Short mmCIF file of C-alpha atoms and ligand atoms in Angstrom, two decimals:
data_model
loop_
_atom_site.label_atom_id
_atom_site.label_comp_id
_atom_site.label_asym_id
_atom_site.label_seq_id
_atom_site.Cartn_x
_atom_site.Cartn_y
_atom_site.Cartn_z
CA UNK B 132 42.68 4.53 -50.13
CA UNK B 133 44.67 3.88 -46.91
CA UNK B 134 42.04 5.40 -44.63
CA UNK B 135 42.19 3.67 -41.24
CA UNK B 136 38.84 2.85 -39.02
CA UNK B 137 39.92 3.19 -35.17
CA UNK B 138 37.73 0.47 -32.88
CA UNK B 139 38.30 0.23 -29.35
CA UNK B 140 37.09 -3.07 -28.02
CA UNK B 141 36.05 -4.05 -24.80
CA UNK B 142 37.51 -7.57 -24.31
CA UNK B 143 36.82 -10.43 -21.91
CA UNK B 144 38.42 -14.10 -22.22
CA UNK B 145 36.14 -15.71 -20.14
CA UNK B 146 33.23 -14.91 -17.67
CA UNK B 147 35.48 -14.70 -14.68
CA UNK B 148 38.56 -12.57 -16.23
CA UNK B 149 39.02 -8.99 -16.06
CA UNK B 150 37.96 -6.95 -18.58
CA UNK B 151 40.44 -4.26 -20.75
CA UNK B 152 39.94 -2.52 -23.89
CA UNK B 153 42.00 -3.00 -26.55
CA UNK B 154 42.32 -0.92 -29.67
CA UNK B 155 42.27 -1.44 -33.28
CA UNK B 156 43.14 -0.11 -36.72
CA UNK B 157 41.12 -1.60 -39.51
CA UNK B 158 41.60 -0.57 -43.11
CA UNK B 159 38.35 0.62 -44.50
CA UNK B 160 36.47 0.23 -47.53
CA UNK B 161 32.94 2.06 -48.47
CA UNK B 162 29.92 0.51 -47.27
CA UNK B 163 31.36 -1.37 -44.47
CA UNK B 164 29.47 -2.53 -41.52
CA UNK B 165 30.57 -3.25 -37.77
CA UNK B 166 30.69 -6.72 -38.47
CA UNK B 167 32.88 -6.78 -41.47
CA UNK B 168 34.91 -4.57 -39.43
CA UNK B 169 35.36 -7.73 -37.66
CA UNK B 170 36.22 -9.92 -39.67
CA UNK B 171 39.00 -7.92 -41.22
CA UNK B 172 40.14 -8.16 -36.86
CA UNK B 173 39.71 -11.95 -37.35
CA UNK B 174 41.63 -12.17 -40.42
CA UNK B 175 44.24 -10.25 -38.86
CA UNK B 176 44.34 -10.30 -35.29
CA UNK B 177 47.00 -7.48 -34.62
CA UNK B 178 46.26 -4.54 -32.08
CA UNK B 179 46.71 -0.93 -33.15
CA UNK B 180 50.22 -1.42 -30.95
CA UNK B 181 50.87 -3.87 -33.88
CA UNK B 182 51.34 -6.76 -31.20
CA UNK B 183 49.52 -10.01 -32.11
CA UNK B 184 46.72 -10.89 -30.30
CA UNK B 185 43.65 -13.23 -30.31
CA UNK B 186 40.76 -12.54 -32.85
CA UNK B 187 37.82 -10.44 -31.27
CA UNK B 188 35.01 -13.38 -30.59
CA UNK B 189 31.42 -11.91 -31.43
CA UNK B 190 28.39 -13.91 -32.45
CA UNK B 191 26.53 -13.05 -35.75
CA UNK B 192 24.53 -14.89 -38.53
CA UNK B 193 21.52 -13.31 -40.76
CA UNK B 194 23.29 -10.23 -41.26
CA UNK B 195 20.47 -8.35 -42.03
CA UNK B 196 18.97 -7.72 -38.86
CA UNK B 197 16.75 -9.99 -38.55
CA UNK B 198 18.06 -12.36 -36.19
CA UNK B 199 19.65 -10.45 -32.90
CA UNK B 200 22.40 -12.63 -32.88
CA UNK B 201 25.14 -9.76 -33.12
CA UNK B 202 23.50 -7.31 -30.66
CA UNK B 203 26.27 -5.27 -28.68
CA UNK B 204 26.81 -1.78 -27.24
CA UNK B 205 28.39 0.62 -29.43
CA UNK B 206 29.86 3.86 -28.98
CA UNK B 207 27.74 2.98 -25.62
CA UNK B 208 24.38 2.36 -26.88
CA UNK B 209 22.80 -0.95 -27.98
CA UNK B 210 22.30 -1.82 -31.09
CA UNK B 211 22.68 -5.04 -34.12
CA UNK B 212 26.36 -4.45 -35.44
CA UNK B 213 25.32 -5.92 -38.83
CA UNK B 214 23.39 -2.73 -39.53
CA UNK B 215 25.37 -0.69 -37.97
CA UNK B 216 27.24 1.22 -41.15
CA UNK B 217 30.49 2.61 -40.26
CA UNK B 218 30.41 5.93 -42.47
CA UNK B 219 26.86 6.87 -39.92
CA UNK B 220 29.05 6.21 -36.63
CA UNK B 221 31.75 8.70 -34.63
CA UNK B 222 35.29 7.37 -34.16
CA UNK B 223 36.78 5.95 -32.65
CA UNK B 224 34.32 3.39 -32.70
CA UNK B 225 33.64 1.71 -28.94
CA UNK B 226 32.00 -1.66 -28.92
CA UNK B 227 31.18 -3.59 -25.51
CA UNK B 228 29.51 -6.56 -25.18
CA UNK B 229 25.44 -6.14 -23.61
CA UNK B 230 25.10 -5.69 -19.60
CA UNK B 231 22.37 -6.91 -18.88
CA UNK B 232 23.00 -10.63 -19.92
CA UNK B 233 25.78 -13.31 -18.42
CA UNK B 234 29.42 -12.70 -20.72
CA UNK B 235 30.81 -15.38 -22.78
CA UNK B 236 34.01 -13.99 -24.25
CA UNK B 237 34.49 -10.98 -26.09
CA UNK B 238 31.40 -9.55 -27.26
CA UNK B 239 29.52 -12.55 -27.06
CA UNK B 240 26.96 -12.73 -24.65
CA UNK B 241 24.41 -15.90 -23.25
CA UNK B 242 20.66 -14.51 -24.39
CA UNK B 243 18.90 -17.77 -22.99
CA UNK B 244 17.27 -15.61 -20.48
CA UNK B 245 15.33 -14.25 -23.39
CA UNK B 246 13.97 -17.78 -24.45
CA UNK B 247 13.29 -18.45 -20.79
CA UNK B 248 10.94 -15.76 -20.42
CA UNK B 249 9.18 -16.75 -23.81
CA UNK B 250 8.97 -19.80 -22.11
CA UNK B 251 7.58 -18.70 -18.63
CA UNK B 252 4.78 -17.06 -20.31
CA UNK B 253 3.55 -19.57 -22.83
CA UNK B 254 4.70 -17.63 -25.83
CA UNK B 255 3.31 -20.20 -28.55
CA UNK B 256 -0.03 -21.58 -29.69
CA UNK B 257 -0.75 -24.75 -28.75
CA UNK B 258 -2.16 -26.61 -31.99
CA UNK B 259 -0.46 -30.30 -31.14
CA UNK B 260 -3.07 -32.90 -30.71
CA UNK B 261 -3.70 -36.33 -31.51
CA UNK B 262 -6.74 -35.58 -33.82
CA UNK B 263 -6.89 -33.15 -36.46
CA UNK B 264 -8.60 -30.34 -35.36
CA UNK B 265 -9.90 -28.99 -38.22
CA UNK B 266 -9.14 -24.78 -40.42
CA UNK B 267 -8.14 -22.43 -37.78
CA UNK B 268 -10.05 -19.75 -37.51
CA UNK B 269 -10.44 -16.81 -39.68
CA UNK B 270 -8.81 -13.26 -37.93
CA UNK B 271 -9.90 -9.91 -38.73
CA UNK B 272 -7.23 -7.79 -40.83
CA UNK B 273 -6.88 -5.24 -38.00
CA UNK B 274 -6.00 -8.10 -35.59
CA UNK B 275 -3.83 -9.42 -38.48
CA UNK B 276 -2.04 -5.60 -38.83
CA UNK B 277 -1.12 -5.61 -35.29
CA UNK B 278 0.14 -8.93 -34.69
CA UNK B 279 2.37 -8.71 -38.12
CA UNK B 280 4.35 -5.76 -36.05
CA UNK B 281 4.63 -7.98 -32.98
CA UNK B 282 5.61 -11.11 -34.74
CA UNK B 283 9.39 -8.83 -35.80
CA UNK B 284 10.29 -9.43 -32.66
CA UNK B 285 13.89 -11.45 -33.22
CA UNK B 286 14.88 -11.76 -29.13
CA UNK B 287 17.75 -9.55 -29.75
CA UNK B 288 17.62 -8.04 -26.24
CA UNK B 289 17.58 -4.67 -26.63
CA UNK B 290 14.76 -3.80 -25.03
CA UNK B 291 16.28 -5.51 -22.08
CA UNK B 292 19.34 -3.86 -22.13
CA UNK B 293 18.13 -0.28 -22.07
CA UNK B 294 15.61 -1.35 -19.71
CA UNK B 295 16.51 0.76 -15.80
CA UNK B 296 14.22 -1.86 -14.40
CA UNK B 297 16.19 -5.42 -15.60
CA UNK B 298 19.22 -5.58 -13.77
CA UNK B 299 20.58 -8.14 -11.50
CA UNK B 300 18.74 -6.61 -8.40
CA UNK B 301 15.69 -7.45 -10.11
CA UNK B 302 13.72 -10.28 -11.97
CA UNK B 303 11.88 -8.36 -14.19
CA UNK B 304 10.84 -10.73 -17.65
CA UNK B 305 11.28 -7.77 -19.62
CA UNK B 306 9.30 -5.76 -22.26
CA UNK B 307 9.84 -8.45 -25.20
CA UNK B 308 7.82 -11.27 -23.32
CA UNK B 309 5.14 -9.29 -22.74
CA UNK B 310 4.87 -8.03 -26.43
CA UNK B 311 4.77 -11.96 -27.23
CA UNK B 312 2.13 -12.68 -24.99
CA UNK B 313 -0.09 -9.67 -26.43
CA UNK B 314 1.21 -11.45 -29.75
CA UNK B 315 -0.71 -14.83 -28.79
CA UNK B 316 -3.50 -13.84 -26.82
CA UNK B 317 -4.34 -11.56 -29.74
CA UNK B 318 -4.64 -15.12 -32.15
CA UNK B 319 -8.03 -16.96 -31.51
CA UNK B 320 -6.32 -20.44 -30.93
CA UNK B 321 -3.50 -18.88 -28.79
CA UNK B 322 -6.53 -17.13 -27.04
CA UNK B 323 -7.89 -20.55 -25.19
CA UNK B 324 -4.64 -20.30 -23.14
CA UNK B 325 -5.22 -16.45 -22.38
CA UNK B 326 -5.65 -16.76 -19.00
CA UNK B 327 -2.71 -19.08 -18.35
CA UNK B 328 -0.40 -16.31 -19.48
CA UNK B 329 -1.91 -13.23 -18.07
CA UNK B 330 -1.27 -15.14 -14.87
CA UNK B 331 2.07 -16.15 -15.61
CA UNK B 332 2.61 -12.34 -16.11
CA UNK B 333 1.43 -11.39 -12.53
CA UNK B 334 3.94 -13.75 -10.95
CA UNK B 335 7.19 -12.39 -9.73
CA UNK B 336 9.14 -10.13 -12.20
CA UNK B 337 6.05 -10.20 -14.39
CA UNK B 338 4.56 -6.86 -16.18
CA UNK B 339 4.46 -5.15 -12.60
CA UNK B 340 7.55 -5.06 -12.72
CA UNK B 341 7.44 -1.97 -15.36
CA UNK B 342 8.29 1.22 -14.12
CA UNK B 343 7.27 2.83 -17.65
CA UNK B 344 10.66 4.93 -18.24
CA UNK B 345 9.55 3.25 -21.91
CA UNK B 346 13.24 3.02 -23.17
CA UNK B 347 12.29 -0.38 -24.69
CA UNK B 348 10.26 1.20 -27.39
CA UNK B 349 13.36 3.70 -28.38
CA UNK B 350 15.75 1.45 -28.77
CA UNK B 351 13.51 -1.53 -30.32
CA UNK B 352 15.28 -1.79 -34.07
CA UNK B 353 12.10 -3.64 -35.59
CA UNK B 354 9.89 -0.40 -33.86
CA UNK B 355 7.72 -3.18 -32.06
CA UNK B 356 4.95 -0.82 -30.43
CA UNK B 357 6.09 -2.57 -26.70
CA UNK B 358 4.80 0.09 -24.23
CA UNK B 359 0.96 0.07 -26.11
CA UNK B 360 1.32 -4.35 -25.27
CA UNK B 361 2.39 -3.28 -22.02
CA UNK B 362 -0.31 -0.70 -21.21
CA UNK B 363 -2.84 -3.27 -23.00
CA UNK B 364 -1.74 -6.34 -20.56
CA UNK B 365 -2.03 -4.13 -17.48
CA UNK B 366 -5.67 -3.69 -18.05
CA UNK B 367 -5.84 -7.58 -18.78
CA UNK B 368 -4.04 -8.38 -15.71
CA UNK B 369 -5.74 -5.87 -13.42
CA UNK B 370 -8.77 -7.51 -14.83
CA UNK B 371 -7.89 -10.75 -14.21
CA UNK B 372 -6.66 -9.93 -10.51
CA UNK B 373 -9.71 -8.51 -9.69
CA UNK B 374 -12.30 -10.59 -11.68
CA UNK B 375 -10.29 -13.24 -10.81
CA UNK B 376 -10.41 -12.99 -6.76
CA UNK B 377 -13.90 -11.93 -7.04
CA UNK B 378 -14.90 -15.19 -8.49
CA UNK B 379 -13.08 -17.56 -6.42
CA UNK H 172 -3.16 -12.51 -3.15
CA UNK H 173 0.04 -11.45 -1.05
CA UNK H 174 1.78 -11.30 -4.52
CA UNK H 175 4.03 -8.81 -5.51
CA UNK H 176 1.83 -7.90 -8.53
CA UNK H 177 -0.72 -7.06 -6.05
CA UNK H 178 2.09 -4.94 -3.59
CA UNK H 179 2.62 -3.39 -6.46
CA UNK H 180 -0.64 -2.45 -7.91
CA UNK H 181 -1.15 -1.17 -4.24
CA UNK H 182 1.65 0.50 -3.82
CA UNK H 183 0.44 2.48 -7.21
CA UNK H 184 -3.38 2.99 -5.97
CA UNK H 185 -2.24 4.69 -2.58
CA UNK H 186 -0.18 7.06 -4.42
CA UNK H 187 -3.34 8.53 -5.16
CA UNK H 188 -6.04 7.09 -2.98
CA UNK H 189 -5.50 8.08 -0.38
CA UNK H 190 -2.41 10.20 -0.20
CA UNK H 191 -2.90 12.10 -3.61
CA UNK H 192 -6.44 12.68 -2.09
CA UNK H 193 -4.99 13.68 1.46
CA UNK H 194 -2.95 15.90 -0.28
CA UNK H 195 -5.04 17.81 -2.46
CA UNK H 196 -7.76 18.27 0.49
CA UNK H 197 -4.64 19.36 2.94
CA UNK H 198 -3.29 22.52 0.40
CA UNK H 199 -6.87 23.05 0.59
CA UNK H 200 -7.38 23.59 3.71
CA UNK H 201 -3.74 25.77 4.15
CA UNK H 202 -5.26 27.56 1.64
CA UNK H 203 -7.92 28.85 3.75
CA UNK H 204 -5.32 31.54 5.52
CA UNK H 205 -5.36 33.37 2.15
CA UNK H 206 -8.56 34.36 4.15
CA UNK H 207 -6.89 35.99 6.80
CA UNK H 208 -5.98 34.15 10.28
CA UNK H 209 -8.80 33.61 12.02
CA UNK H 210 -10.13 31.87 8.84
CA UNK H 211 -7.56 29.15 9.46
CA UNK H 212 -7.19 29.02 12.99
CA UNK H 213 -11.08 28.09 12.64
CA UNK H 214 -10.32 25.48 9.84
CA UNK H 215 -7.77 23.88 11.98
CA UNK H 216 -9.85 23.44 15.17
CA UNK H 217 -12.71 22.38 12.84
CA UNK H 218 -10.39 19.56 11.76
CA UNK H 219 -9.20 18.90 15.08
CA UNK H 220 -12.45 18.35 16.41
CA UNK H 221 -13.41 15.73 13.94
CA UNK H 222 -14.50 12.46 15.86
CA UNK H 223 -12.24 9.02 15.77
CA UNK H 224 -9.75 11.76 13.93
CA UNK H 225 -6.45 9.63 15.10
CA UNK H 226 -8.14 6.88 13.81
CA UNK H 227 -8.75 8.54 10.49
CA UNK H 228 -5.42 9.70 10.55
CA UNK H 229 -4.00 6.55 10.85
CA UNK H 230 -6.21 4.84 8.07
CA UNK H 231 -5.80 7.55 5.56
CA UNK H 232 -2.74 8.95 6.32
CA UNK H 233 -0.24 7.14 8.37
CA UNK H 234 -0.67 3.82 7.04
CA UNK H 235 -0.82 4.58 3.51
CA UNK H 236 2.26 6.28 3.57
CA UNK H 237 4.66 4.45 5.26
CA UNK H 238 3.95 1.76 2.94
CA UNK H 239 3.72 3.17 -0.16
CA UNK H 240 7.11 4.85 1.42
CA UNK H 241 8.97 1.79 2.42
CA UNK H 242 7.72 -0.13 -0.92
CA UNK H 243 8.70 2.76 -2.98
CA UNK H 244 12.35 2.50 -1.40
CA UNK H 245 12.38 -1.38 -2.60
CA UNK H 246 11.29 -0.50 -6.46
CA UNK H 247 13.90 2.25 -5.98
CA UNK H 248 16.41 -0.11 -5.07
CA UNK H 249 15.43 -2.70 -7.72
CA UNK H 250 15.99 0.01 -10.68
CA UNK H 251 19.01 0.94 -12.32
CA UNK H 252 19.17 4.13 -13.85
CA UNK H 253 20.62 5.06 -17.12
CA UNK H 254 19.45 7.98 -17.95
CA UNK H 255 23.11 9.47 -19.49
CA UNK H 256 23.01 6.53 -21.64
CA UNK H 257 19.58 6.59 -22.97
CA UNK H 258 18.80 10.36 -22.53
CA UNK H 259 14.57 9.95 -23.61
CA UNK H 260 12.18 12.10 -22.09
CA UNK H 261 10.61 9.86 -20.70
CA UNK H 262 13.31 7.87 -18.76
CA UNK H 263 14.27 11.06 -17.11
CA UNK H 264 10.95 11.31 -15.59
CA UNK H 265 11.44 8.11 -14.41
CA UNK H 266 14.79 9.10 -12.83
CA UNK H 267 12.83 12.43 -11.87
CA UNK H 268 10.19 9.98 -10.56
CA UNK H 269 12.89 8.30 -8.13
CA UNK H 270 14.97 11.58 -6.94
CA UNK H 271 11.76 13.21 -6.25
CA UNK H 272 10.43 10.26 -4.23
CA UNK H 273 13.10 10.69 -1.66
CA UNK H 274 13.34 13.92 -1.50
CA UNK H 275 9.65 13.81 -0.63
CA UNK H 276 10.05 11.32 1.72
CA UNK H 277 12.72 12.91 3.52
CA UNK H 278 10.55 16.42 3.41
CA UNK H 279 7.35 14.62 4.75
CA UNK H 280 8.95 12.93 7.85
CA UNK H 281 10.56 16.93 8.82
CA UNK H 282 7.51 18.15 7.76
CA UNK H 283 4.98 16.29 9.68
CA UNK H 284 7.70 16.05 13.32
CA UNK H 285 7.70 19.84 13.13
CA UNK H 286 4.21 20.73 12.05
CA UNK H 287 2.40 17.64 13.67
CA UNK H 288 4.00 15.40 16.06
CA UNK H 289 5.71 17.85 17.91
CA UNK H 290 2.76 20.02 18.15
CA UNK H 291 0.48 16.83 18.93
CA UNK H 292 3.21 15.29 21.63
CA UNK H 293 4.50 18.27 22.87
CA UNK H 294 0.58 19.96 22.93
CA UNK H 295 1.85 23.39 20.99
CA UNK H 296 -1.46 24.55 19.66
CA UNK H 297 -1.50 25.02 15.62
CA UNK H 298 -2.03 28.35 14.84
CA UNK H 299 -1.14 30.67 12.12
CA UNK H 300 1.28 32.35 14.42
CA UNK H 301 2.98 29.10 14.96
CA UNK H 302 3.15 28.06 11.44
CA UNK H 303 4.45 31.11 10.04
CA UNK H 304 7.24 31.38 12.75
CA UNK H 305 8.16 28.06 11.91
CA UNK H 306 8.30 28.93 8.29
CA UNK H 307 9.62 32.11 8.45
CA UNK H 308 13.43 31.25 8.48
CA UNK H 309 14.63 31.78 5.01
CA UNK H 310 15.95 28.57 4.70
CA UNK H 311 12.97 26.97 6.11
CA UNK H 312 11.08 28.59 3.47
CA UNK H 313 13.80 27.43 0.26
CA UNK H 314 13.71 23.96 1.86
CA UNK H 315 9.95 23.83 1.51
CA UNK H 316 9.73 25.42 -1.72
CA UNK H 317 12.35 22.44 -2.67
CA UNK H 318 9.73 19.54 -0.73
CA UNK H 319 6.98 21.15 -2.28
CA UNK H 320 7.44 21.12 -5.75
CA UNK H 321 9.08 17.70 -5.46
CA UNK H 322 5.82 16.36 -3.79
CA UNK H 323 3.52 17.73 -6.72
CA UNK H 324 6.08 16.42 -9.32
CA UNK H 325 6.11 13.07 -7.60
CA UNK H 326 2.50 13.53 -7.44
CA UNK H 327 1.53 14.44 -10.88
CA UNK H 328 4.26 11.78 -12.32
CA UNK H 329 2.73 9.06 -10.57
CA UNK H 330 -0.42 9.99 -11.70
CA UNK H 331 0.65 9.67 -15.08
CA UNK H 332 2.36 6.00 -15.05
CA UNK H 333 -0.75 4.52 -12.37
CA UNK H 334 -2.61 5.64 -15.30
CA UNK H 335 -0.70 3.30 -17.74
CA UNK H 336 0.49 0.75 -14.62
CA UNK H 337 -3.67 0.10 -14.29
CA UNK H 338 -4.33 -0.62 -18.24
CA UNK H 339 -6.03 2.75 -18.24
CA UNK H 340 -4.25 5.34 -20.88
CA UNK H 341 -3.41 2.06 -23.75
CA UNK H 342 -2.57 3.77 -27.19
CA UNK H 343 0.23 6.45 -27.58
CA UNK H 344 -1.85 9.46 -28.06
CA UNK H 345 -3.66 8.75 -25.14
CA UNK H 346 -0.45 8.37 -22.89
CA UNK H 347 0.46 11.89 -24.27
CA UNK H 348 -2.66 13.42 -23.53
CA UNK H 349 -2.84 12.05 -20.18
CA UNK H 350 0.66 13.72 -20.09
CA UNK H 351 -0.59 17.23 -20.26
CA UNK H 352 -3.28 16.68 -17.79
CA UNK H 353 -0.68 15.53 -15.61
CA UNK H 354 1.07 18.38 -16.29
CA UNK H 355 -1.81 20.73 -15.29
CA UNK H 356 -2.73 19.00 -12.08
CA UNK H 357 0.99 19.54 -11.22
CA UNK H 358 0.75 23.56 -12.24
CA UNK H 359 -2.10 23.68 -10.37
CA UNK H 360 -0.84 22.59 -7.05
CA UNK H 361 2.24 24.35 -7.44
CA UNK H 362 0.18 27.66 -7.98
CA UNK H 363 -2.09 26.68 -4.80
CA UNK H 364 0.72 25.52 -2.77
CA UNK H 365 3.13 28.02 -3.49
CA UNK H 366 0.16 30.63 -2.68
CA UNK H 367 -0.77 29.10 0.70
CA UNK H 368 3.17 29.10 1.45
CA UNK H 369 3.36 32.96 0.42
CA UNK H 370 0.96 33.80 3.12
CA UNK H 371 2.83 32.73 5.93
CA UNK H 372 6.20 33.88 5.10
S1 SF4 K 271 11.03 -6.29 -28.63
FE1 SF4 K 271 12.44 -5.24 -30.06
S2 SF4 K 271 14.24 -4.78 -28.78
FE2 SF4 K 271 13.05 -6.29 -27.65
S3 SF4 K 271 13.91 -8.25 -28.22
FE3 SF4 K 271 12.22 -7.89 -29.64
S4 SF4 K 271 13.15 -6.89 -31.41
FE4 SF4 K 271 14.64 -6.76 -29.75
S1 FES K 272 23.46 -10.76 -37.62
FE1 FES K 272 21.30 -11.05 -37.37
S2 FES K 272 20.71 -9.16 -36.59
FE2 FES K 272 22.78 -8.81 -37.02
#
């Protein structure tokens, strides 16, 4: 059992060096995932020219896709590297860090923009109060069925990253906000603030912004139905523009 | 309300009102030289004798599409395409969406300094004669098959994502279904357009 796993790595030491790839020879073992590819690199930092060279920094931590921590490119097309069994992938194996967020080092890439976004729209029900306000209400199952699949969302960013229309040219919030706020607006208590977020999504880079090339829905690993939430928030937002004018 | 969101929902709605409109009315009225030349020499003076027409022509025509044209360049520049990465239908239409749109724009702007302004500045009547001789070069003719059936694809494609873009077609089965109408309305100007073309070549 001396089979070999090629990876070559796209490597960065800090935001403002140059970039290189640099390749690697892992010894494999059945079952093995892209990350515990890694960690055999981190045990034993040595490129395949057998010089010895720092360990390959990439961020990780449910390890069952769940969390989005260890999104990255590879063989060119995003995806979590936890789940991402070597046996199912060509070789050599390329990984890159994502594009479409700021670099850290390595593989490791800054997400915040994510959590800003979730931010900018309100993505949370507001229940905080100083008196106790009682059950909440009770939601019908269908309600309940559709806001189970948008609740998966784990902010990986891969919607984002296969997205034509977020780049640096543009501020677009991306397609994972927008699920979120058809996640809360669909929940009776998160409802009282509907109108707060539908107008946070017609500010700038808000759900206009969508160009419908619908990549986000592709690539989406928890199969979140984002282009229905974005369809479904146009009408609420075209709604809102016009009712909205109309009643001022 | 001088928002983006609202350029943008704009920008969308003139696609088809009025341009998309404009356009469907204007093969229309080419096609009228399928019966015979003195059919559309009459057509044209009829239009030409409309009242206020420059007026109309700016509020319907002009206007309309010089923004949605110089908007359209801005949402072109503000995409990134990745089509050989993510090689989905559907994001090739949205390349499609983009190369079409300037190849349109650049085929409008010949199209309407050869077979309008020059005609309206320089006072050359339009006629059948003077339409066919200016289509009759063979590469005249491949060029406007080219801006032709980029127009109706631009057309037909944009007709498909306002539909989405204004909260109409929600649910996936509906997107898809408004994909095949989409489809048709292109088939059917490319059979009317490439008809009207064949007459005066
Ligand atoms: S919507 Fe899907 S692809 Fe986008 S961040 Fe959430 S889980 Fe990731
Ligand atoms: S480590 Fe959490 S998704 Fe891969």
């Amino acid at each position: 059992m001396d089979k070999e796993i090629t990876f070559i790595i796209k490597r960065c030491k800090d935001p403002n060096a140059t970039s290189y790839w640099e390749e690697f020879k892992v010894p494999y073992f059945s079952k093995m995932n892209v990350v515990s590819a890694l960690m055999e690199i981190q045990k034993n930092p040595v490129n395949a020219r057998g010089e010895v060279t720092t360990p390959v920094a990439w961020d990780c931590n449910c390890l069952e896709e769940v969390c989005g921590a260890c999104t990255m490119l590879i063989n060119g097309k995003v995806r979590q590297s936890c789940s991402a069994l070597i046996d199912k992938l060509e070789q050599p194996i390329r990984l890159a860090p994502l594009t479409k967020f700021p670099l850290v080092r390595d593989l490791v890439v800054d997400r915040q923009v994510m959590f800003a976004n979730l931010s900018k729209v309100s993505a949370w029900i507001e229940i905080d109060g100083t008196h106790d306000m009682g059950p909440g209400p009770k939601i019908p199952q269908k309600v309940q069925e559709l806001a189970y699949e948008l609740s998966k969302c784990m902010t990986c960013g891969s919607c984002m990253e296969a997205c034509p229309n977020v780049n640096s040219n543009s501020k677009f919030i991306g397609p994972a906000a927008i699920a979120q706020v058809d996640l809360i607006n669909s929940h009776p208590t998160g409802a009282l603030q509907k109108e707060k977020r539908l107008l946070a999504l017609m500010g700038e880079g808000g759900i206009a912004d969508c160009g419908n090339a619908q990549n986000c829905e592709k690539v989406c690993p928890k199969e979140i139905p984002l282009t229905r939430s974005i369809a479904k928030l146009n009408r609420a937002t075209t709604l809102q523009g016009i009712f909205g004018w109309l009643g001022k | 309300m001088g928002s983006p969101f609202f350029w943008r929902k704009v920008h969308s709605l003139s696609g088809l009102l009025p341009i998309g409109i404009f356009l469907c009315v204007h093969l229309f009225i080419n096609s009228l030289a399928l019966k015979g030349e003195i059919a559309f020499n009459q057509g044209v003076s009829l239009l030409h004798s409309v009242p206020y027409l420059w007026v109309l022509e700016l509020l319907i025509i002009f206007i309309p599409l010089i923004f949605h044209a110089l908007y359209g360049i801005w949402v072109v520049y503000l995409t990134r395409n990745n089509v050989l990465t993510y090689s989905y239908f559907r994001n090739w239409l949205f390349y499609l969406q983009r190369v079409t749109a300037l190849i349109t724009l650049v085929f409008v702007v010949w199209h309407v300094y050869v077979l309008r302004f020059a005609n309206g500045i320089f006072g050359n009547e339009i006629s059948f004669t003077f339409v066919s001789q200016a289509l009759s070069h063979p590469l005249v003719t491949v060029l406007y098959v080219v801006g032709l059936l980029a127009t109706f694809a631009h057309f037909a494609n944009g007709l498909w994502s306002l539909l989405i873009s204004w909260g109409i077609t929600i649910g996936a089965r509906a997107q898809r279904s408004a994909a095949y109408v989409c489809l048709g309305v292109f088939v059917i100007l490319m059979i009317v357009g490439m008809n009207a073309l064949r007459v005066f070549i």
